[in-house]
Structure formats: structure tokens, C-alpha cells
Amino acid sequence: MKILVPIKRVIDYAIKIRVDPSKGPHAVQQANVKMSMNPFCEIAVEEAIRLKEAKQNKDDEVVAVSIGPKQCSETIRTALAMGADRGIHIETKGDVRGDYIDLQPWGIANLLKGVVEKEDKVDLVLLGKQSIDSDCGQTGPLLAGLLNAPQATFAAKVTRGDDGSFVVDRETDAGTETIKLKTANVPAVITCDLRLNTPRYPTMPNIMKAKKKSVQVISLEDMVKELGLNLDDVLKPRNQVVEVYEPPPRKEGEFVESVDALVGKLKEKGLVG
Amino acid sequence: MSTRCRWILFGQGSLRNIPATTRAALPKSVSSLSVFTITDHHHSHQETRHILSHSSFFSRDFHESSAARTHSPDKCPSTPCRLPSNFLSALQSRHPELKISTNPYDLDSHGHGESYHPSSPPDAVIYPSTVEEIRDILSLCCREVLDDESDSANKDGNDKLTIVEVVSVIPYGAGTSVEGHLNMLLPTEDQILQVPSSMFTGHDGSDTHRTIKIRRRGGISIDMSNFQQIGNVETGDLFVKVGAGVTRNALNEALRHTGLQFMVDPGADASIGGMVACGASGTAAVKYGTMRENVLALTAVLPPTKILSSHSAAFSDIAKPDIVHCGSTALKSSAGYNLTALLTGSEGTLGIITDCTVKLHPIHNNVIAAVCAFDDLHTAAEAVTTIRMMGIPVSRIELLDEMSVHAFNKSLQCTERSEASKEKDSKLQLQPMELKPTLFMEFSAHSEKAVQEDLSAAQIICVDDFDGTNFVSASDEETRQALWAARHRLYYSSIALRSGDGEREGATPRSTLLTDACVPLSHFADILSATARDVKELGVVGPCFGHAGDGNFHCIMPMVESDTEDYRKRVFQVNENLIRRVISVGGTCTGEHGVGYGKKKYLERMYGKGGIQLMTSVKKALDPWNVMNPGKIVDL
């Protein structure tokens, strides 16, 4: 079984985002800010490793792939430390922004399609349901469409059947849905939601071991050429960010003197019948 | 009825968490409104953050301690502010961005920790972001005033009497203290002292003395939650520098990809600064040590030593207290007086810690958890002592008595739990445990072989030498969680032993006496058993458990409002008895929780008059005006 896990390097979820409105669409400050693996991508990596551990098959492989600047290699090393077997780093120039300004889901999905085909015999592509910087949630479904692959999004549980199919529990607003994805010549594409698992913290020995695992580094330009794609198609944004601004500061709450007054206010605001 | 209410409104929840009196007053139509209060400790830290970050009424004052609860709103005070009239305004004009609150809820929540000690709120809460702001605040805390009282005093007396107004200060971390550290206890009487004139900032150089009358003018809480910096960990270094307000869970989350973790685990999500100030410890101490062994360096702002003369400019350099850098990031140092140790455990009485450099430890690959039951508590404790004597490395070793196990079993049957927590329990396949004193162990090592050897060595001792039964071990994460569930949930399941019955409120952390004592291992079995026996004989609810590998144990005694005076007396009697026994065998009246004000009386028994004198001298030297957390550890 071969599982491909695309991962994205984003601003760490615990960091307070700083917005400089004078920078227009580039308002979100990325310089000198702590970056980490997108939390949903971490969940995807964890799930891939669990699927591999469940089968205990020596030939099973989890491949982490990331598209981004030089520092993405650190993010890939984290995936390797968690248990992925090897990595592919498609390196972009330092000034190319991954948070929906330059690289966008359409371009990424096209690149990933190429990687899937080049890798050959990929059984599953596991992605996070969305990244926390762009919050698009599009890369997974776009990739499935390009590959003509069966897909299930917002997975809360994934199991592999003996016939090679994947059974996914999806969380939706209406309830939980169970879907079976049959894989034949194309991999299944599954995007992972919060409650799928709790990612492990890599241990120190595994971090050390990860340094020896192989990471293929290839520039974006070279990869595009190799895959027979058009660089413009990949890099040109489909959507243009017009404006970025912080939401207005929260207004201070009101104090009320009694429960009656509280109920009155709630009625006033139409929150209570 | 006038009930002031504080609500966090969003998403799903249940009306059950609203105090009964308030719930009764809401019209039926409000059942469609959802209110969520953060009391369910079963939510993972990540989930709670996720939920909170999406709420539209996110209260800034919520701190991420899963046990933090605002106390009943009925008890919020609205007492007049005791601070000097221009204290806050002077600070605000100098630092317009500085957040200052006199909101009664902020005051109340900053006037208590998580213990039975009732709230004694400060007169204001200040939220500084820089060390300079703290220095400015402290420089105003001891000021000469010229007013009617000083005028009349000088008219009557022969000597000039100078009035000095002192504002007390308590630094606030995450509010998880369990010995009343955060209670603002002000000296009730004004002191009259003779001091050298050189103690005044406007000193004229003469070698004279002045008579001063110290007038206490309330107190402030300095909330350190803006000190959130987490430094980078250089490859090869086993430490990190953090702001005092960083909580230990936030620190470990930030470190999650480094392979290193901060290994002092007091259970609560305390702030690092608070943990240093109170000398915190926890289940991992048996292998990794307490806070004492894990802090390498720290920065602190010292209390003001000079009195700000009425004609001196406020905030001038001469008035500002010193900053001290203690310790070094070298793993060993023998350079001068150990100032880091002095401030560790000083409970906010000697200064305000602003940042700390703490040790980190690598996470091992191989972890095994194990559980074993014993016929009686004494035998179980002896097994632990033997394991330690044999030098078998254990990462954690905790001993729960029968009542603690019973608390866990009872909690499994509790129907009033959230769906999420019931789901989690069934996933872990939790079963009630055998009603016997039980040992909970954890082993970790750098290799599979090593950890297996540690495990079997401990197993042989437990089972063969001490007739332990039902020795079970596991290495996968989920089964380990399941095996340790009774220990992880101990605090809340113990408090839930005295749950409410729909009409009357049950026990809460705020109505629970949590004892803490530590003895040499040779006495551990005897003292622990004697305490458990006391609990039984005095007829109180009091599960006992111990960080057995250190000889440190606690008794959790929840109380409810309807308890009789006699019952409460018996609860406190258990504590008195156990401390008496502990000190008589050379132990300490507090292993981890600190002295606060409730345990001051035991210090003389432990250290003798000389010891108390020395501590008083230190306090006087650093904080002559008793600005910092008065009434704790020693009295001036």
C-alpha cells in the first residue's frame, strides 16, 4: 500500500496573526513568525501512519509531499519523524506565498496530480480538509476531480477493507455518513477532519532517525517541466485577493443587574422568543 | 432577585451548568438558548481552544486551566476601592495602553485560586506586557503622602511623623494555587517605624532617622498573562526560555515537534511563573524532579526598597525597583548565592518573576504503563519503597487507596455527563476497577529491551514479594490511557463523591480541602495508612493518594454547603493530625502546594526559631515595606 500525504507549512495555529493593512493583499505578516505543519495535515500524516501500522506490511509506504520554500524541508522532516517513510519537496522561490496569494488550490492540485501519476500505484491520497491560512478546503476535491478519483471529505474515521477499498465515516451537519471508496487504477482521495485522530508528538529518537530518511528536493520549475505542465497554469492565481483586514475589535459586553433585565435584553436582540 | 450574571454564549451546551437559582428564574422559552460554561475537563485542550476561537463572545479573562471556574456570581463583592486616589490614574496616563480593570468579576476571580480558601479580591487587576511597566507599577507602591492626617500628626507630636502609603501586590499566573496564595490579606493595623532617611528617594544626604506610619492602601493583582513569549530551542540544548505567563500545556504544545517536553506535571494547567513561585511538582517528579530541579534561570522585578518622597517625580529611575537575572543556562553552575533557588517557592513574597528558563527532556520511544492491586495500603506503599530501593527506574508511580478507586467506579456510572465524555469512555473501554489499593506505574526508556526489563523487575517485586494481584501492563497509547483513567480523573471523581442532588449544590474544587505532605520513604507506608485510617475513623469523605515514589501524598476532602460545623471540624482535624505526624518524622508540611497562609504555623516546628528568623530577615531585606503578597510564608 502506498499513501501520499500532501502537507502544508503555515503560520503556527497558536500564534496571533498580525495584519499590516498598509501592505494590501500581503497584509498578513509572515516574516519571523513561527511556522508549523497545518494541523489538519498533521492529522492526515497521523492517519496514514496508523493505516500503515495496522497492516504491518514491510512494503507499505507513506510519502509526504510539500510545496513551498526552503524551510518546507523542516515540515517534511516532522512528517518523517512521525513515521512517514520518505518525502518530496517541491521547492518554490522564497517570495512565493503559499497562503492563497500566489500558490492556490488549482495549481497545487495540478502539481499533486502529476506527483500521483509519477509515483505510480498510489492507493490513497490523504489530505487535511483545509489549511488554516486560506481555509479553502479545495485542494482535495480538485485533486479528486483531476484524477477522476473517488473522494470523501471531512473524514472522522478511515478503515481499509481487505479488498483494498477504504471505508470512511464523514461528519456532516446532518449527521455521520459512511462511504465506501473503491480503488482500481486511481487512488482514493480522503480529506481529514479534526476528530479523526490526535497526532502523535514525534519522539527524539524518531526525530534523529528522520534525518536519515530520503527527501527528494526539486524546484517548482523543474517539477513543472518534468510533469509536462505549464508553469503559468500552476503559479497564476485563479482568484485575486482584493483586501485583507482584521475584524473590528470586539465590543465590551454589557452588565445587567438582574435576570429579568438579562431576559429583556435577549428578547430585544431577538435571541429569545 | 438580583443576580449578576456572566455568560459565555455560543454553540452547544446545557442549561444544567447555570446555578439552580438562576435557572429557575428563566422563562421556559429560554430553554432554546444554549449556554456553555467551560467546566467539562474531558474536552481536550485542543478542542477547547478550537471551540473558543470560534465563539463570538470570547471572554478575554478565560484562562485555559480546565478547572478554572468563576465562582458563584452572587458572591461578587462591590466594596469601595482602597487604593490611593491617584494610583491608577497616574499609571494609566503614563501607560495609556496598559489594561487596568476594576470590574468586580475580574477582582473576584483574581482573589482566589482553586482551594477552599474564600476569595479576598484585590482593588484592581493590572495586565502589564513589559518589565518596565511592572517596575513603574511597583515604584508607586510605597509613597510618602502629605495630607490632613500627616499635618495633624505633626502638629500634635514633637517629632515629625511621615505617612507612607503602601499598596500590596500579588502576581497572578493561571489561578491554580491550592494554598490561598492569591488571597489579598492586608495587615489590619498601621505600623509605626523608625527608618533611616536614606530609605527615601528625596533623601538629602543627612544621616538621620525619620518616624513613619505605614498606612495600608489596598492591593493590586498583577496578571502576567501577557508574558507569553516562548523562545527557540537550539539544537542540542535542553532548555527553553519562556515568559512567566506561558502555561505548561501551551509550552508543551509549542514544543510538540522538537521531541522535547517540559516534565513538571502538577495536573493543572498552571503558568510557568506560578509554578516557579510555588515550587510546583507532580507525578513526573520521581524521574524528572520538581520545579526546583527544572528551573535554570529566571528574571524577576524586585520589590521597591525606597519610599517615594512626596516631592520626588513618580517613575524616576531612582524610584524604580531593580531587575534581577538569576541563574544561568549552563546545566551546572556554582557562581555565587543561588538566587534562583531563593525565588523558587517564594510564593510571590520576594518579587515578580517575569521570565524563566526551564529544563526540557527528550520524549522516549518506549513507554509502558502498568497497574497492580494490593490487599492493603501499607503493603502497596512498601512495594513502592522496595522498587525505589532497588533503583528500578520509574517514570511515574502513584498509589490510590480504596476510596479513590471507589470514586472512579462511581464516576463511570454517572449519568449526568456530556455525550462526548461518555463516547470517550466507551472508546477506551473503561471498566470499574477492583476495590483495592492500587498502584499506577509508568516506565519509559530509550530501548524496548530496557523498558521491558524495568517493567518485569517492578512486576516481580509487586507480585512475588508483596502479593500484588491483577498486574496489567500496556504500551499502546489508548490502553495506557485506559489503565491510568482512575488516576487521571481522581481529583474530579473524588469531588464528585459529594455531588449535589439537583436541589442542593455538590462539592467543587472551591469547597474542597486538599492536603499535602511529604515524608521520608521509610515512613511513607505508616503515615499514609494512618491518614487513611483517620479518615475512616473520623467518618469523612477523603480519598487518599500519593506520589508514592517521593513519599508525597494528598487527601481530597470535598465539603458541601450543608455540612455541619462538626463535619468541617473533622475534615480539618484530618489535616492537623497528618501534618503533626509528618513533621514528627522529619517530613514537611507541604510537598508541592506551598505554604500560603494556612501552613505558616507549621514552619517554626520544622525550622525552629532560627529558621523563621532567617526567613524574616531575607524578606525584610528584599521587601522592607511588605508590599509583595503580605501574610504569606512569614509575617513582618
PDB file of C-alpha atoms in Angstrom, chain A residues 23-256:
ATOM      1  CA  LYS A  23       0.650  46.026   2.724  1.00  0.00           C
ATOM      2  CA  GLY A  24      -2.586  45.440   0.821  1.00  0.00           C
ATOM      3  CA  PRO A  25      -3.221  41.787  -0.017  1.00  0.00           C
ATOM      4  CA  HIS A  26       0.121  40.901   1.615  1.00  0.00           C
ATOM      5  CA  ALA A  27      -1.135  42.293   4.933  1.00  0.00           C
ATOM      6  CA  VAL A  28      -0.643  39.086   6.937  1.00  0.00           C
ATOM      7  CA  GLN A  29       2.861  39.257   8.377  1.00  0.00           C
ATOM      8  CA  GLN A  30       4.861  36.108   7.705  1.00  0.00           C
ATOM      9  CA  ALA A  31       8.386  37.293   8.404  1.00  0.00           C
ATOM     10  CA  ASN A  32       9.927  36.000  11.659  1.00  0.00           C
ATOM     11  CA  VAL A  33       6.722  34.241  12.562  1.00  0.00           C
ATOM     12  CA  LYS A  34       6.684  30.670  13.853  1.00  0.00           C
ATOM     13  CA  MET A  35       5.578  28.281  11.084  1.00  0.00           C
ATOM     14  CA  SER A  36       4.379  24.709  11.569  1.00  0.00           C
ATOM     15  CA  MET A  37       2.632  21.928   9.719  1.00  0.00           C
ATOM     16  CA  ASN A  38      -1.024  22.730   9.108  1.00  0.00           C
ATOM     17  CA  PRO A  39      -2.940  20.977  11.954  1.00  0.00           C
ATOM     18  CA  PHE A  40      -5.242  19.132   9.517  1.00  0.00           C
ATOM     19  CA  CYS A  41      -2.230  17.951   7.530  1.00  0.00           C
ATOM     20  CA  GLU A  42      -0.774  16.637  10.787  1.00  0.00           C
ATOM     21  CA  ILE A  43      -3.941  14.643  11.294  1.00  0.00           C
ATOM     22  CA  ALA A  44      -3.589  13.280   7.759  1.00  0.00           C
ATOM     23  CA  VAL A  45       0.015  12.220   8.404  1.00  0.00           C
ATOM     24  CA  GLU A  46      -1.039  10.550  11.653  1.00  0.00           C
ATOM     25  CA  GLU A  47      -3.834   8.664   9.915  1.00  0.00           C
ATOM     26  CA  ALA A  48      -1.545   7.481   7.142  1.00  0.00           C
ATOM     27  CA  ILE A  49       0.911   6.156   9.702  1.00  0.00           C
ATOM     28  CA  ARG A  50      -1.853   4.419  11.646  1.00  0.00           C
ATOM     29  CA  LEU A  51      -3.120   2.741   8.468  1.00  0.00           C
ATOM     30  CA  LYS A  52       0.397   1.539   7.766  1.00  0.00           C
ATOM     31  CA  GLU A  53       0.899   0.355  11.369  1.00  0.00           C
ATOM     32  CA  ALA A  54      -2.385  -1.527  11.260  1.00  0.00           C
ATOM     33  CA  LYS A  55      -1.247  -3.657   8.334  1.00  0.00           C
ATOM     34  CA  GLN A  56       2.337  -4.214   9.495  1.00  0.00           C
ATOM     35  CA  ASN A  57       3.353  -4.766   5.874  1.00  0.00           C
ATOM     36  CA  LYS A  58       7.023  -4.002   5.216  1.00  0.00           C
ATOM     37  CA  ASP A  59       6.297  -2.844   1.682  1.00  0.00           C
ATOM     38  CA  ASP A  60       3.799  -0.222   2.756  1.00  0.00           C
ATOM     39  CA  GLU A  61       4.978   3.328   2.253  1.00  0.00           C
ATOM     40  CA  VAL A  62       3.859   6.741   3.459  1.00  0.00           C
ATOM     41  CA  VAL A  63       5.197   9.563   1.303  1.00  0.00           C
ATOM     42  CA  ALA A  64       4.964  13.175   2.478  1.00  0.00           C
ATOM     43  CA  VAL A  65       4.950  15.842  -0.209  1.00  0.00           C
ATOM     44  CA  SER A  66       5.101  19.594   0.284  1.00  0.00           C
ATOM     45  CA  ILE A  67       5.213  22.590  -1.997  1.00  0.00           C
ATOM     46  CA  GLY A  68       6.869  25.661  -0.619  1.00  0.00           C
ATOM     47  CA  PRO A  69      10.083  27.491   0.201  1.00  0.00           C
ATOM     48  CA  LYS A  70      13.334  26.020   1.507  1.00  0.00           C
ATOM     49  CA  GLN A  71      12.017  25.780   5.086  1.00  0.00           C
ATOM     50  CA  CYS A  72       9.363  23.298   3.983  1.00  0.00           C
ATOM     51  CA  SER A  73      12.028  20.665   4.379  1.00  0.00           C
ATOM     52  CA  GLU A  74      11.643  21.092   8.172  1.00  0.00           C
ATOM     53  CA  THR A  75       7.933  20.422   7.862  1.00  0.00           C
ATOM     54  CA  ILE A  76       8.646  17.305   5.827  1.00  0.00           C
ATOM     55  CA  ARG A  77      11.165  16.171   8.463  1.00  0.00           C
ATOM     56  CA  THR A  78       8.422  16.464  11.094  1.00  0.00           C
ATOM     57  CA  ALA A  79       6.220  14.162   8.996  1.00  0.00           C
ATOM     58  CA  LEU A  80       9.163  11.748   8.690  1.00  0.00           C
ATOM     59  CA  ALA A  81       9.712  11.927  12.440  1.00  0.00           C
ATOM     60  CA  MET A  82       6.075  10.998  12.961  1.00  0.00           C
ATOM     61  CA  GLY A  83       6.652   7.906  10.849  1.00  0.00           C
ATOM     62  CA  ALA A  84       6.424   8.792   7.156  1.00  0.00           C
ATOM     63  CA  ASP A  85       8.998   6.909   5.063  1.00  0.00           C
ATOM     64  CA  ARG A  86      10.201   9.482   2.588  1.00  0.00           C
ATOM     65  CA  GLY A  87       9.494  12.983   1.380  1.00  0.00           C
ATOM     66  CA  ILE A  88       9.190  15.029  -1.778  1.00  0.00           C
ATOM     67  CA  HIS A  89       9.882  18.741  -1.545  1.00  0.00           C
ATOM     68  CA  ILE A  90       8.837  20.862  -4.494  1.00  0.00           C
ATOM     69  CA  GLU A  91      10.791  23.991  -3.710  1.00  0.00           C
ATOM     70  CA  THR A  92       9.451  27.405  -4.596  1.00  0.00           C
ATOM     71  CA  LYS A  93      11.350  30.673  -4.602  1.00  0.00           C
ATOM     72  CA  GLY A  94      11.407  32.465  -1.235  1.00  0.00           C
ATOM     73  CA  ASP A  95       8.999  35.217  -2.187  1.00  0.00           C
ATOM     74  CA  VAL A  96       6.231  32.901  -3.399  1.00  0.00           C
ATOM     75  CA  ARG A  97       3.452  32.961  -0.802  1.00  0.00           C
ATOM     76  CA  GLY A  98       1.518  29.778  -0.078  1.00  0.00           C
ATOM     77  CA  ASP A  99      -1.343  31.409   1.789  1.00  0.00           C
ATOM     78  CA  TYR A 100      -3.641  31.894  -1.199  1.00  0.00           C
ATOM     79  CA  ILE A 101      -1.765  34.898  -2.579  1.00  0.00           C
ATOM     80  CA  ASP A 102       0.466  33.108  -5.098  1.00  0.00           C
ATOM     81  CA  LEU A 103       0.005  29.346  -4.773  1.00  0.00           C
ATOM     82  CA  GLN A 104      -3.652  28.401  -4.923  1.00  0.00           C
ATOM     83  CA  PRO A 105      -5.538  25.112  -4.792  1.00  0.00           C
ATOM     84  CA  TRP A 106      -5.906  24.737  -8.575  1.00  0.00           C
ATOM     85  CA  GLY A 107      -2.179  24.961  -9.157  1.00  0.00           C
ATOM     86  CA  ILE A 108      -1.405  22.711  -6.194  1.00  0.00           C
ATOM     87  CA  ALA A 109      -3.959  20.123  -7.288  1.00  0.00           C
ATOM     88  CA  ASN A 110      -2.421  20.016 -10.767  1.00  0.00           C
ATOM     89  CA  LEU A 111       1.034  19.502  -9.290  1.00  0.00           C
ATOM     90  CA  LEU A 112      -0.204  16.776  -6.959  1.00  0.00           C
ATOM     91  CA  LYS A 113      -1.925  15.001  -9.856  1.00  0.00           C
ATOM     92  CA  GLY A 114       1.417  14.925 -11.567  1.00  0.00           C
ATOM     93  CA  VAL A 115       3.117  13.573  -8.450  1.00  0.00           C
ATOM     94  CA  VAL A 116       0.492  10.842  -8.064  1.00  0.00           C
ATOM     95  CA  GLU A 117       0.929   9.741 -11.659  1.00  0.00           C
ATOM     96  CA  LYS A 118       4.705   9.891 -11.453  1.00  0.00           C
ATOM     97  CA  GLU A 119       4.764   7.875  -8.214  1.00  0.00           C
ATOM     98  CA  ASP A 120       2.578   5.213  -9.718  1.00  0.00           C
ATOM     99  CA  LYS A 121       0.455   2.722  -7.761  1.00  0.00           C
ATOM    100  CA  VAL A 122      -0.637   5.201  -5.107  1.00  0.00           C
ATOM    101  CA  ASP A 123      -3.539   3.655  -3.191  1.00  0.00           C
ATOM    102  CA  LEU A 124      -4.603   6.672  -1.182  1.00  0.00           C
ATOM    103  CA  VAL A 125      -4.057  10.398  -1.034  1.00  0.00           C
ATOM    104  CA  LEU A 126      -4.744  11.726   2.452  1.00  0.00           C
ATOM    105  CA  LEU A 127      -5.010  15.483   2.879  1.00  0.00           C
ATOM    106  CA  GLY A 128      -6.127  17.834   5.609  1.00  0.00           C
ATOM    107  CA  LYS A 129      -9.634  19.121   4.970  1.00  0.00           C
ATOM    108  CA  GLN A 130      -8.354  22.705   4.722  1.00  0.00           C
ATOM    109  CA  SER A 131      -5.372  24.828   5.604  1.00  0.00           C
ATOM    110  CA  ILE A 132      -5.684  27.310   8.421  1.00  0.00           C
ATOM    111  CA  ASP A 133      -4.317  30.207   6.410  1.00  0.00           C
ATOM    112  CA  SER A 134      -6.507  30.140   3.331  1.00  0.00           C
ATOM    113  CA  ASP A 135      -9.313  27.952   4.735  1.00  0.00           C
ATOM    114  CA  CYS A 136     -10.223  26.977   1.138  1.00  0.00           C
ATOM    115  CA  GLY A 137     -10.814  23.256   1.543  1.00  0.00           C
ATOM    116  CA  GLN A 138     -10.481  22.898  -2.235  1.00  0.00           C
ATOM    117  CA  THR A 139      -7.236  21.073  -2.910  1.00  0.00           C
ATOM    118  CA  GLY A 140      -8.578  17.614  -2.008  1.00  0.00           C
ATOM    119  CA  PRO A 141     -11.776  17.789  -4.104  1.00  0.00           C
ATOM    120  CA  LEU A 142      -9.961  19.461  -7.028  1.00  0.00           C
ATOM    121  CA  LEU A 143      -7.345  16.721  -6.996  1.00  0.00           C
ATOM    122  CA  ALA A 144     -10.012  14.030  -6.935  1.00  0.00           C
ATOM    123  CA  GLY A 145     -11.710  15.669  -9.884  1.00  0.00           C
ATOM    124  CA  LEU A 146      -8.477  15.918 -11.882  1.00  0.00           C
ATOM    125  CA  LEU A 147      -7.656  12.265 -11.152  1.00  0.00           C
ATOM    126  CA  ASN A 148     -11.233  11.133 -11.672  1.00  0.00           C
ATOM    127  CA  ALA A 149     -10.822   9.523  -8.275  1.00  0.00           C
ATOM    128  CA  PRO A 150     -13.392   8.574  -5.627  1.00  0.00           C
ATOM    129  CA  GLN A 151     -13.297  11.035  -2.739  1.00  0.00           C
ATOM    130  CA  ALA A 152     -14.620  11.506   0.776  1.00  0.00           C
ATOM    131  CA  THR A 153     -14.139  14.742   2.682  1.00  0.00           C
ATOM    132  CA  PHE A 154     -14.244  15.577   6.433  1.00  0.00           C
ATOM    133  CA  ALA A 155     -13.300  12.034   7.389  1.00  0.00           C
ATOM    134  CA  ALA A 156     -13.847  11.213  11.058  1.00  0.00           C
ATOM    135  CA  LYS A 157     -12.860   7.575  10.680  1.00  0.00           C
ATOM    136  CA  VAL A 158     -10.974   5.635   7.987  1.00  0.00           C
ATOM    137  CA  THR A 159     -10.600   1.900   7.669  1.00  0.00           C
ATOM    138  CA  ARG A 160      -9.171  -0.222   4.884  1.00  0.00           C
ATOM    139  CA  GLY A 161     -11.059  -3.231   3.650  1.00  0.00           C
ATOM    140  CA  ASP A 162      -9.376  -6.468   2.599  1.00  0.00           C
ATOM    141  CA  ASP A 163     -10.441  -5.798  -0.983  1.00  0.00           C
ATOM    142  CA  GLY A 164      -8.365  -2.607  -0.943  1.00  0.00           C
ATOM    143  CA  SER A 165     -11.328  -0.265  -0.596  1.00  0.00           C
ATOM    144  CA  PHE A 166     -11.495   2.486   2.001  1.00  0.00           C
ATOM    145  CA  VAL A 167     -14.493   2.972   4.279  1.00  0.00           C
ATOM    146  CA  VAL A 168     -14.891   6.495   5.559  1.00  0.00           C
ATOM    147  CA  ASP A 169     -17.180   7.986   8.203  1.00  0.00           C
ATOM    148  CA  ARG A 170     -17.884  11.559   7.238  1.00  0.00           C
ATOM    149  CA  GLU A 171     -19.054  14.226   9.627  1.00  0.00           C
ATOM    150  CA  THR A 172     -21.719  16.430   8.168  1.00  0.00           C
ATOM    151  CA  ASP A 173     -24.115  18.921   9.723  1.00  0.00           C
ATOM    152  CA  ALA A 174     -26.931  16.431   9.338  1.00  0.00           C
ATOM    153  CA  GLY A 175     -25.093  13.532  10.936  1.00  0.00           C
ATOM    154  CA  THR A 176     -22.475  10.905  10.155  1.00  0.00           C
ATOM    155  CA  GLU A 177     -22.336   9.366   6.701  1.00  0.00           C
ATOM    156  CA  THR A 178     -20.459   6.167   5.840  1.00  0.00           C
ATOM    157  CA  ILE A 179     -18.961   5.903   2.357  1.00  0.00           C
ATOM    158  CA  LYS A 180     -17.015   3.121   0.688  1.00  0.00           C
ATOM    159  CA  LEU A 181     -14.361   4.181  -1.794  1.00  0.00           C
ATOM    160  CA  LYS A 182     -13.360   1.565  -4.312  1.00  0.00           C
ATOM    161  CA  THR A 183      -9.875   1.988  -5.680  1.00  0.00           C
ATOM    162  CA  ALA A 184      -8.955   0.496  -9.041  1.00  0.00           C
ATOM    163  CA  ASN A 185      -6.479   2.366 -11.206  1.00  0.00           C
ATOM    164  CA  VAL A 186      -6.750   5.600  -9.304  1.00  0.00           C
ATOM    165  CA  PRO A 187      -6.144   6.243  -5.612  1.00  0.00           C
ATOM    166  CA  ALA A 188      -8.911   7.197  -3.220  1.00  0.00           C
ATOM    167  CA  VAL A 189      -8.765  10.815  -2.084  1.00  0.00           C
ATOM    168  CA  ILE A 190      -9.744  11.479   1.538  1.00  0.00           C
ATOM    169  CA  THR A 191      -9.580  14.763   3.436  1.00  0.00           C
ATOM    170  CA  CYS A 192      -9.273  14.626   7.210  1.00  0.00           C
ATOM    171  CA  ASP A 193     -11.268  16.418   9.863  1.00  0.00           C
ATOM    172  CA  LEU A 194     -10.429  17.349  13.431  1.00  0.00           C
ATOM    173  CA  ARG A 195     -11.868  14.344  15.218  1.00  0.00           C
ATOM    174  CA  LEU A 196     -10.182  11.718  13.047  1.00  0.00           C
ATOM    175  CA  ASN A 197      -7.275  11.281  15.437  1.00  0.00           C
ATOM    176  CA  THR A 198      -4.882  13.046  17.799  1.00  0.00           C
ATOM    177  CA  PRO A 199      -1.492  13.341  16.091  1.00  0.00           C
ATOM    178  CA  ARG A 200       1.451  11.910  17.990  1.00  0.00           C
ATOM    179  CA  TYR A 201       4.298  14.088  19.218  1.00  0.00           C
ATOM    180  CA  PRO A 202       7.424  12.821  17.461  1.00  0.00           C
ATOM    181  CA  THR A 203       9.909  11.377  19.954  1.00  0.00           C
ATOM    182  CA  MET A 204      13.514  12.453  19.992  1.00  0.00           C
ATOM    183  CA  PRO A 205      14.874   9.134  18.698  1.00  0.00           C
ATOM    184  CA  ASN A 206      12.435   9.307  15.765  1.00  0.00           C
ATOM    185  CA  ILE A 207      13.463  12.875  15.021  1.00  0.00           C
ATOM    186  CA  MET A 208      17.058  11.687  14.852  1.00  0.00           C
ATOM    187  CA  LYS A 209      16.111   8.757  12.625  1.00  0.00           C
ATOM    188  CA  ALA A 210      14.145  11.053  10.335  1.00  0.00           C
ATOM    189  CA  LYS A 211      17.328  12.925   9.440  1.00  0.00           C
ATOM    190  CA  LYS A 212      18.466   9.834   7.573  1.00  0.00           C
ATOM    191  CA  LYS A 213      15.263   9.309   5.612  1.00  0.00           C
ATOM    192  CA  SER A 214      15.280  10.372   1.992  1.00  0.00           C
ATOM    193  CA  VAL A 215      13.759  13.654   0.833  1.00  0.00           C
ATOM    194  CA  GLN A 216      13.791  14.383  -2.870  1.00  0.00           C
ATOM    195  CA  VAL A 217      14.134  18.116  -3.449  1.00  0.00           C
ATOM    196  CA  ILE A 218      13.155  19.502  -6.831  1.00  0.00           C
ATOM    197  CA  SER A 219      12.485  23.089  -7.826  1.00  0.00           C
ATOM    198  CA  LEU A 220       8.980  24.046  -8.859  1.00  0.00           C
ATOM    199  CA  GLU A 221      10.194  24.954 -12.348  1.00  0.00           C
ATOM    200  CA  ASP A 222      11.906  21.593 -12.819  1.00  0.00           C
ATOM    201  CA  MET A 223       8.938  19.648 -11.475  1.00  0.00           C
ATOM    202  CA  VAL A 224       6.559  21.501 -13.769  1.00  0.00           C
ATOM    203  CA  LYS A 225       8.781  20.706 -16.717  1.00  0.00           C
ATOM    204  CA  GLU A 226       9.096  17.053 -15.711  1.00  0.00           C
ATOM    205  CA  LEU A 227       5.362  16.697 -15.353  1.00  0.00           C
ATOM    206  CA  GLY A 228       4.773  18.353 -18.699  1.00  0.00           C
ATOM    207  CA  LEU A 229       2.730  21.141 -17.165  1.00  0.00           C
ATOM    208  CA  ASN A 230       2.692  24.842 -17.832  1.00  0.00           C
ATOM    209  CA  LEU A 231       4.353  26.964 -15.114  1.00  0.00           C
ATOM    210  CA  ASP A 232       1.857  29.715 -15.693  1.00  0.00           C
ATOM    211  CA  ASP A 233      -1.060  27.321 -15.195  1.00  0.00           C
ATOM    212  CA  VAL A 234       0.374  26.300 -11.845  1.00  0.00           C
ATOM    213  CA  LEU A 235       1.540  29.639 -10.483  1.00  0.00           C
ATOM    214  CA  LYS A 236      -1.023  32.057 -11.856  1.00  0.00           C
ATOM    215  CA  PRO A 237      -3.651  32.643  -9.182  1.00  0.00           C
ATOM    216  CA  ARG A 238      -7.214  31.862 -10.216  1.00  0.00           C
ATOM    217  CA  ASN A 239      -8.512  34.208  -7.556  1.00  0.00           C
ATOM    218  CA  GLN A 240      -7.206  37.618  -6.704  1.00  0.00           C
ATOM    219  CA  VAL A 241      -7.059  38.738  -3.086  1.00  0.00           C
ATOM    220  CA  VAL A 242      -8.534  42.195  -3.037  1.00  0.00           C
ATOM    221  CA  GLU A 243      -8.275  43.196   0.585  1.00  0.00           C
ATOM    222  CA  VAL A 244      -7.094  41.761   3.896  1.00  0.00           C
ATOM    223  CA  TYR A 245      -8.111  43.318   7.189  1.00  0.00           C
ATOM    224  CA  GLU A 246      -8.593  42.403  10.813  1.00  0.00           C
ATOM    225  CA  PRO A 247     -12.137  42.010  12.045  1.00  0.00           C
ATOM    226  CA  PRO A 248     -13.284  45.016  14.076  1.00  0.00           C
ATOM    227  CA  PRO A 249     -12.371  44.699  17.780  1.00  0.00           C
ATOM    228  CA  ARG A 250     -14.958  43.056  19.991  1.00  0.00           C
ATOM    229  CA  LYS A 251     -17.205  45.415  21.813  1.00  0.00           C
ATOM    230  CA  GLU A 252     -17.177  45.176  25.551  1.00  0.00           C
ATOM    231  CA  GLY A 253     -20.116  43.313  26.995  1.00  0.00           C
ATOM    232  CA  GLU A 254     -22.900  44.938  28.933  1.00  0.00           C
ATOM    233  CA  PHE A 255     -23.565  44.326  32.574  1.00  0.00           C
ATOM    234  CA  VAL A 256     -27.133  43.685  33.614  1.00  0.00           C
TER     235      VAL A 256
END
